[in-house]
Amino acid sequence: MAVSTTCTLLTRTCCHAETTSRREENMETKSLPSLFNNQDHFDKAYKVFCARSAKFKTYCDWVDGVFSEAVVGRLQVTLDGEEELRVMGVGSGSGEMDCLMLEQLKRRFPLINNRVVDPSQKLLVQYKAFAQTKAHQLHGVKFDFRQQTIEQYQEAGYVTKFHFISAVHSMYFVDNFDSSVMYLYDLLIPGGALLVILRQENNGWQRFLDRFPQLYGRACCHLQVTSRDLLNLLDRRGIPYTQYHQPTSCDITKCFDEASEEGSLLVDFLTQTVHFKEAAAEDEQRSMMEYLASSDCSERKNEAILLNIPRDAVVIIKQQEFN
């Protein structure tokens, strides 16, 4: 369901003093090895997180059910028979959702030039392989892969403008959230669309991380960024948007099974720690796991413990310029 932007959203208050106090309380906590310093372990843990949260299924269901109306039908683009629709995917990962969106876009625009910007060579290889399996469905789509962060892409000074840009997995990893969003918006032609998907404010995972702020600061990303930050930015700039809620959760039941390797990897991802159950002090581990399972973060459904991680898909149509 789309949510109108007729009401101005209140700016999220940053409790800096409280966060600082919590950090000081945890100064004596044993230093935990950051997951972001071990790419292989990160990839394994992230794969489990995606599987247990049905992340890709949620996104794919949204593309199948909403994307055509929310994006494809709203693009204010007129192309001649030989002109390509210019598309850009930022941090597209292994490409499953991008390719689904491309299939939808092809129904209206038979020729597409798709530029993919992602810093991971491993994921780009996976994306290329996946696109090959979809060669028939994606006939007419040209792929242009760039192994770069969005900051490196911007520094390179590319001038190409795009009709559609998606940032589905990636806006937690940018150096400066506001400037990166506005850079992507500036890359749109008038009438083009930007799609950003982010977790909603005050989700269960964010509450968990806020409760244990020593888990922040070790990561090379902004895990606390939510859709509210994006909406506040757009409201301040007077940029219209449409918001689509995606109720989602992550089954964390296996996190509490000491014998489960999958559960241990999932704990590692949620705490952003390599081998958390081995690295964390016993009392620290106990307090974190108890809070993770509490009603502040999760809900119980039959025998399952479900971490609440609702997301928002935000669609921004760049306004046409009139003389």
Coordinates of C-alpha atoms in Angstrom, one line a residue:
M1 CA 0.0 0.0 0.0
A2 CA 1.3 3.4 -0.9
V3 CA 1.5 6.1 1.8
S4 CA 1.1 9.7 0.7
T5 CA 3.6 12.4 1.9
T6 CA 0.9 15.0 2.8
C7 CA 2.1 15.1 6.4
T8 CA 5.6 16.4 7.2
L9 CA 7.5 13.8 9.2
L10 CA 9.2 14.8 12.4
T11 CA 12.9 14.8 12.3
R12 CA 14.4 11.8 14.2
T13 CA 16.1 13.1 17.4
C14 CA 19.6 11.9 17.9
C15 CA 20.2 11.1 21.6
H16 CA 23.9 11.8 21.5
A17 CA 24.4 12.2 25.2
E18 CA 22.6 8.9 26.0
T19 CA 24.6 7.1 23.3
T20 CA 27.8 8.5 24.6
S21 CA 26.9 7.4 28.1
R22 CA 26.1 3.9 27.0
R23 CA 29.4 3.7 25.1
E24 CA 31.2 4.8 28.3
E25 CA 29.4 2.1 30.2
N26 CA 30.7 -0.5 27.8
M27 CA 34.3 0.7 27.6
E28 CA 35.4 -2.3 29.6
T29 CA 33.6 -4.7 27.3
K30 CA 36.0 -7.1 25.5
S31 CA 36.7 -5.8 22.0
L32 CA 34.8 -7.9 19.5
P33 CA 36.2 -8.6 16.0
S34 CA 34.2 -6.7 13.4
L35 CA 32.5 -8.7 10.7
F36 CA 33.5 -6.0 8.2
N37 CA 37.1 -7.0 8.5
N38 CA 36.4 -10.5 7.2
Q39 CA 34.7 -10.5 3.8
D40 CA 34.4 -14.3 3.5
H41 CA 32.7 -14.6 6.8
F42 CA 30.5 -11.6 6.1
D43 CA 29.3 -13.2 2.9
K44 CA 28.5 -16.5 4.7
A45 CA 26.6 -14.7 7.5
Y46 CA 24.8 -12.4 5.1
K47 CA 23.6 -15.4 3.0
V48 CA 22.1 -16.9 6.1
F49 CA 20.4 -13.6 7.1
C50 CA 18.9 -13.3 3.6
A51 CA 17.6 -16.9 3.7
R52 CA 16.1 -16.6 7.3
S53 CA 14.5 -13.2 6.6
A54 CA 13.3 -14.2 3.1
K55 CA 14.8 -10.9 2.1
F56 CA 14.9 -11.6 -1.6
K57 CA 11.5 -13.2 -1.6
T58 CA 10.0 -10.1 0.0
Y59 CA 11.7 -7.8 -2.6
C60 CA 10.8 -10.1 -5.4
D61 CA 7.1 -10.2 -4.3
W62 CA 7.1 -6.4 -4.2
V63 CA 8.6 -6.3 -7.8
D64 CA 6.0 -8.8 -9.0
G65 CA 3.1 -7.1 -7.4
V66 CA 3.8 -3.4 -7.1
F67 CA 6.9 -2.3 -9.2
S68 CA 5.0 -2.1 -12.5
E69 CA 2.5 0.4 -11.1
A70 CA 4.9 2.2 -8.7
V71 CA 7.8 2.7 -11.1
V72 CA 7.3 1.4 -14.7
G73 CA 4.0 3.1 -15.3
R74 CA 5.1 6.3 -13.7
L75 CA 8.2 6.9 -15.7
Q76 CA 7.7 10.1 -17.7
V77 CA 9.9 9.0 -20.5
T78 CA 9.3 9.0 -24.3
L79 CA 11.9 7.1 -26.4
D80 CA 12.1 6.6 -30.1
G81 CA 12.3 3.1 -31.5
E82 CA 16.1 2.9 -31.3
E83 CA 16.7 4.8 -28.1
E84 CA 17.7 2.8 -25.0
L85 CA 16.2 3.2 -21.5
R86 CA 19.2 4.0 -19.3
V87 CA 19.1 2.1 -16.0
M88 CA 21.5 2.1 -13.1
G89 CA 21.8 -0.3 -10.2
V90 CA 23.8 0.8 -7.1
G91 CA 25.1 -2.0 -4.9
S92 CA 23.1 -4.6 -6.8
G93 CA 24.7 -7.6 -5.3
S94 CA 24.2 -10.8 -7.2
G95 CA 21.5 -9.3 -9.4
E96 CA 18.3 -11.3 -8.6
M97 CA 16.1 -8.3 -7.9
D98 CA 17.7 -6.1 -10.6
C99 CA 16.9 -8.7 -13.3
L100 CA 13.3 -9.0 -12.1
M101 CA 13.0 -5.2 -12.4
L102 CA 14.6 -5.3 -15.9
E103 CA 12.0 -7.9 -17.0
Q104 CA 9.2 -5.6 -15.9
L105 CA 10.8 -2.5 -17.6
K106 CA 11.3 -4.5 -20.8
R107 CA 7.5 -4.8 -21.2
R108 CA 7.4 -1.1 -21.9
F109 CA 11.0 -0.4 -23.0
P110 CA 12.4 -3.1 -25.3
L111 CA 15.9 -1.7 -25.4
I112 CA 17.7 -1.1 -22.1
N113 CA 21.3 -0.1 -21.2
N114 CA 21.8 -1.3 -17.6
R115 CA 24.9 0.0 -15.7
V116 CA 25.7 -1.9 -12.5
V117 CA 27.9 -0.2 -9.8
D118 CA 29.1 -2.5 -7.0
P119 CA 32.5 -2.7 -5.3
S120 CA 32.5 -6.5 -4.9
Q121 CA 34.1 -8.4 -7.7
K122 CA 32.7 -11.7 -6.3
L123 CA 29.1 -10.3 -6.5
L124 CA 29.6 -8.9 -9.9
V125 CA 30.7 -12.3 -11.2
Q126 CA 27.6 -13.8 -9.6
Y127 CA 25.5 -11.1 -11.2
K128 CA 26.9 -11.8 -14.6
A129 CA 26.3 -15.6 -14.2
F130 CA 22.7 -15.0 -13.1
A131 CA 22.0 -12.6 -16.0
Q132 CA 23.3 -15.3 -18.4
T133 CA 20.6 -17.7 -17.0
K134 CA 18.0 -15.0 -17.9
A135 CA 19.4 -14.2 -21.4
H136 CA 16.1 -15.1 -23.1
Q137 CA 14.0 -12.9 -20.7
L138 CA 16.5 -10.1 -20.9
H139 CA 17.0 -10.0 -24.6
G140 CA 17.5 -6.4 -25.6
V141 CA 19.3 -5.5 -22.3
K142 CA 23.0 -4.4 -22.4
F143 CA 25.0 -4.8 -19.2
D144 CA 27.8 -2.4 -18.2
F145 CA 29.5 -3.5 -15.0
R146 CA 31.6 -1.1 -12.9
Q147 CA 33.5 -2.4 -9.9
Q148 CA 33.3 0.7 -7.8
T149 CA 31.6 2.2 -4.7
I150 CA 29.2 5.0 -5.4
E151 CA 31.8 7.4 -4.0
Q152 CA 34.4 6.1 -6.5
Y153 CA 31.9 6.3 -9.3
Q154 CA 31.1 9.9 -8.4
E155 CA 34.8 10.8 -8.2
A156 CA 35.4 9.4 -11.7
G157 CA 33.1 12.2 -13.0
Y158 CA 30.8 10.2 -15.2
V159 CA 28.2 12.4 -16.8
T160 CA 25.6 9.9 -18.0
K161 CA 22.1 10.6 -16.8
F162 CA 19.6 7.8 -16.2
H163 CA 15.8 7.2 -16.5
F164 CA 15.7 4.8 -13.6
I165 CA 18.1 4.2 -10.6
S166 CA 17.7 1.6 -7.9
A167 CA 19.5 1.4 -4.6
V168 CA 18.0 -1.7 -2.9
H169 CA 20.7 -3.1 -0.7
S170 CA 23.3 -0.4 -0.6
M171 CA 22.4 2.8 1.2
Y172 CA 23.6 1.5 4.6
F173 CA 27.2 1.4 3.2
V174 CA 27.7 4.9 1.8
D175 CA 30.1 7.4 3.4
N176 CA 27.6 10.2 3.5
F177 CA 23.9 9.2 3.3
D178 CA 22.4 12.6 2.4
S179 CA 25.0 13.6 -0.2
S180 CA 24.8 10.1 -1.8
V181 CA 21.0 10.2 -2.1
M182 CA 21.1 13.7 -3.6
Y183 CA 23.9 12.6 -6.0
L184 CA 21.7 9.8 -7.3
Y185 CA 18.7 12.1 -7.6
D186 CA 20.9 14.5 -9.6
L187 CA 21.8 11.6 -12.0
L188 CA 18.2 11.2 -13.0
I189 CA 16.8 12.9 -16.1
P190 CA 13.5 14.9 -15.4
G191 CA 10.7 12.4 -15.3
G192 CA 13.0 9.6 -14.2
A193 CA 12.6 7.5 -11.0
L194 CA 14.8 6.6 -8.0
L195 CA 13.9 3.5 -5.9
V196 CA 15.5 3.2 -2.4
I197 CA 14.6 0.4 0.0
L198 CA 15.5 0.8 3.7
R199 CA 14.5 -0.6 7.0
Q200 CA 11.8 1.3 8.9
E201 CA 12.6 3.4 11.9
N202 CA 12.5 1.7 15.3
N203 CA 12.7 -1.8 13.9
G204 CA 13.7 -4.7 16.1
W205 CA 17.3 -4.9 14.8
Q206 CA 17.8 -1.2 15.3
R207 CA 16.5 -1.4 18.9
F208 CA 19.0 -4.2 19.5
L209 CA 21.9 -2.3 18.1
D210 CA 20.9 0.9 20.0
R211 CA 20.8 -1.1 23.2
F212 CA 24.4 -2.2 22.7
P213 CA 26.0 0.7 20.9
Q214 CA 29.5 -0.9 21.2
L215 CA 28.3 -2.8 18.1
Y216 CA 28.1 0.5 16.2
G217 CA 31.3 2.2 15.2
R218 CA 33.2 -1.0 14.3
A219 CA 31.3 -1.3 11.0
C220 CA 32.2 0.5 7.8
C221 CA 28.5 1.3 7.3
H222 CA 25.6 3.2 8.9
L223 CA 23.3 0.4 10.1
Q224 CA 21.2 2.9 12.0
V225 CA 20.0 4.6 8.8
T226 CA 16.3 4.0 8.2
S227 CA 13.6 5.1 5.8
R228 CA 12.8 8.0 8.2
D229 CA 16.2 9.5 7.5
L230 CA 15.4 9.4 3.7
L231 CA 11.9 10.8 4.1
N232 CA 13.2 13.6 6.3
L233 CA 15.8 14.5 3.7
L234 CA 13.3 14.5 0.9
D235 CA 10.9 16.6 3.0
R236 CA 13.6 19.2 3.7
R237 CA 14.4 19.4 0.0
G238 CA 10.7 19.6 -1.0
I239 CA 11.1 16.5 -3.1
P240 CA 7.9 14.4 -3.5
Y241 CA 7.9 10.7 -3.0
T242 CA 5.7 7.6 -2.5
Q243 CA 6.3 5.2 0.3
Y244 CA 5.4 1.5 0.2
H245 CA 5.5 -0.6 3.4
Q246 CA 7.0 -4.1 3.3
P247 CA 6.2 -6.0 6.6
T248 CA 9.1 -8.4 7.0
S249 CA 10.8 -10.4 9.8
C250 CA 13.8 -12.7 10.3
D251 CA 13.4 -16.1 11.9
I252 CA 16.1 -16.1 14.5
T253 CA 15.1 -19.3 16.3
K254 CA 18.3 -21.1 15.3
C255 CA 20.3 -18.3 17.0
F256 CA 19.4 -19.9 20.3
D257 CA 20.5 -23.4 19.3
E258 CA 24.1 -23.8 20.4
A259 CA 24.6 -26.7 18.0
S260 CA 23.4 -24.8 14.9
E261 CA 26.1 -23.5 12.6
E262 CA 23.5 -21.6 10.7
G263 CA 22.3 -20.0 13.9
S264 CA 25.8 -19.0 14.8
L265 CA 26.3 -17.3 11.5
L266 CA 23.1 -15.5 11.9
V267 CA 24.1 -14.2 15.3
D268 CA 27.4 -13.0 13.7
F269 CA 25.5 -11.0 11.1
L270 CA 23.1 -9.5 13.6
T271 CA 25.9 -8.5 16.0
Q272 CA 28.3 -7.6 13.1
T273 CA 30.9 -9.8 14.9
V274 CA 33.1 -12.6 13.7
H275 CA 32.4 -15.8 15.8
F276 CA 30.4 -13.8 18.3
K277 CA 29.6 -16.8 20.5
E278 CA 33.3 -17.4 20.9
A279 CA 34.5 -13.8 21.1
A280 CA 31.9 -12.3 23.5
A281 CA 32.2 -12.5 27.3
E282 CA 29.6 -14.8 28.8
D283 CA 27.6 -12.1 30.6
E284 CA 27.7 -9.9 27.5
Q285 CA 26.5 -12.7 25.3
R286 CA 23.7 -13.6 27.7
S287 CA 22.4 -10.0 28.0
M288 CA 22.5 -9.5 24.2
M289 CA 20.8 -12.7 23.4
E290 CA 18.1 -12.2 26.0
Y291 CA 17.3 -8.7 24.6
L292 CA 17.3 -10.0 21.0
A293 CA 14.6 -12.5 22.0
S294 CA 12.6 -10.0 24.0
S295 CA 9.4 -8.3 22.9
D296 CA 11.3 -5.1 22.3
C297 CA 12.9 -6.7 19.3
S298 CA 11.0 -9.9 18.4
E299 CA 7.7 -11.7 18.5
R300 CA 7.0 -15.3 19.1
K301 CA 4.9 -17.3 16.6
N302 CA 4.2 -20.9 17.5
E303 CA 7.8 -22.2 18.2
A304 CA 9.5 -19.5 16.2
I305 CA 11.2 -16.3 17.3
L306 CA 10.8 -13.6 14.7
L307 CA 13.0 -10.4 14.7
N308 CA 10.9 -7.5 13.4
I309 CA 12.6 -5.8 10.4
P310 CA 9.9 -4.0 8.4
R311 CA 11.2 -2.1 5.3
D312 CA 10.0 0.7 3.2
A313 CA 10.3 1.1 -0.6
V314 CA 10.5 4.7 -1.4
V315 CA 9.9 5.8 -5.1
I316 CA 11.0 9.3 -6.1
I317 CA 10.0 10.7 -9.5
K318 CA 12.2 13.6 -10.5
Q319 CA 9.9 16.5 -11.5
Q320 CA 9.9 17.7 -15.1
E321 CA 11.5 21.0 -15.8
F322 CA 9.3 23.5 -17.5
N323 CA 10.4 26.7 -19.2

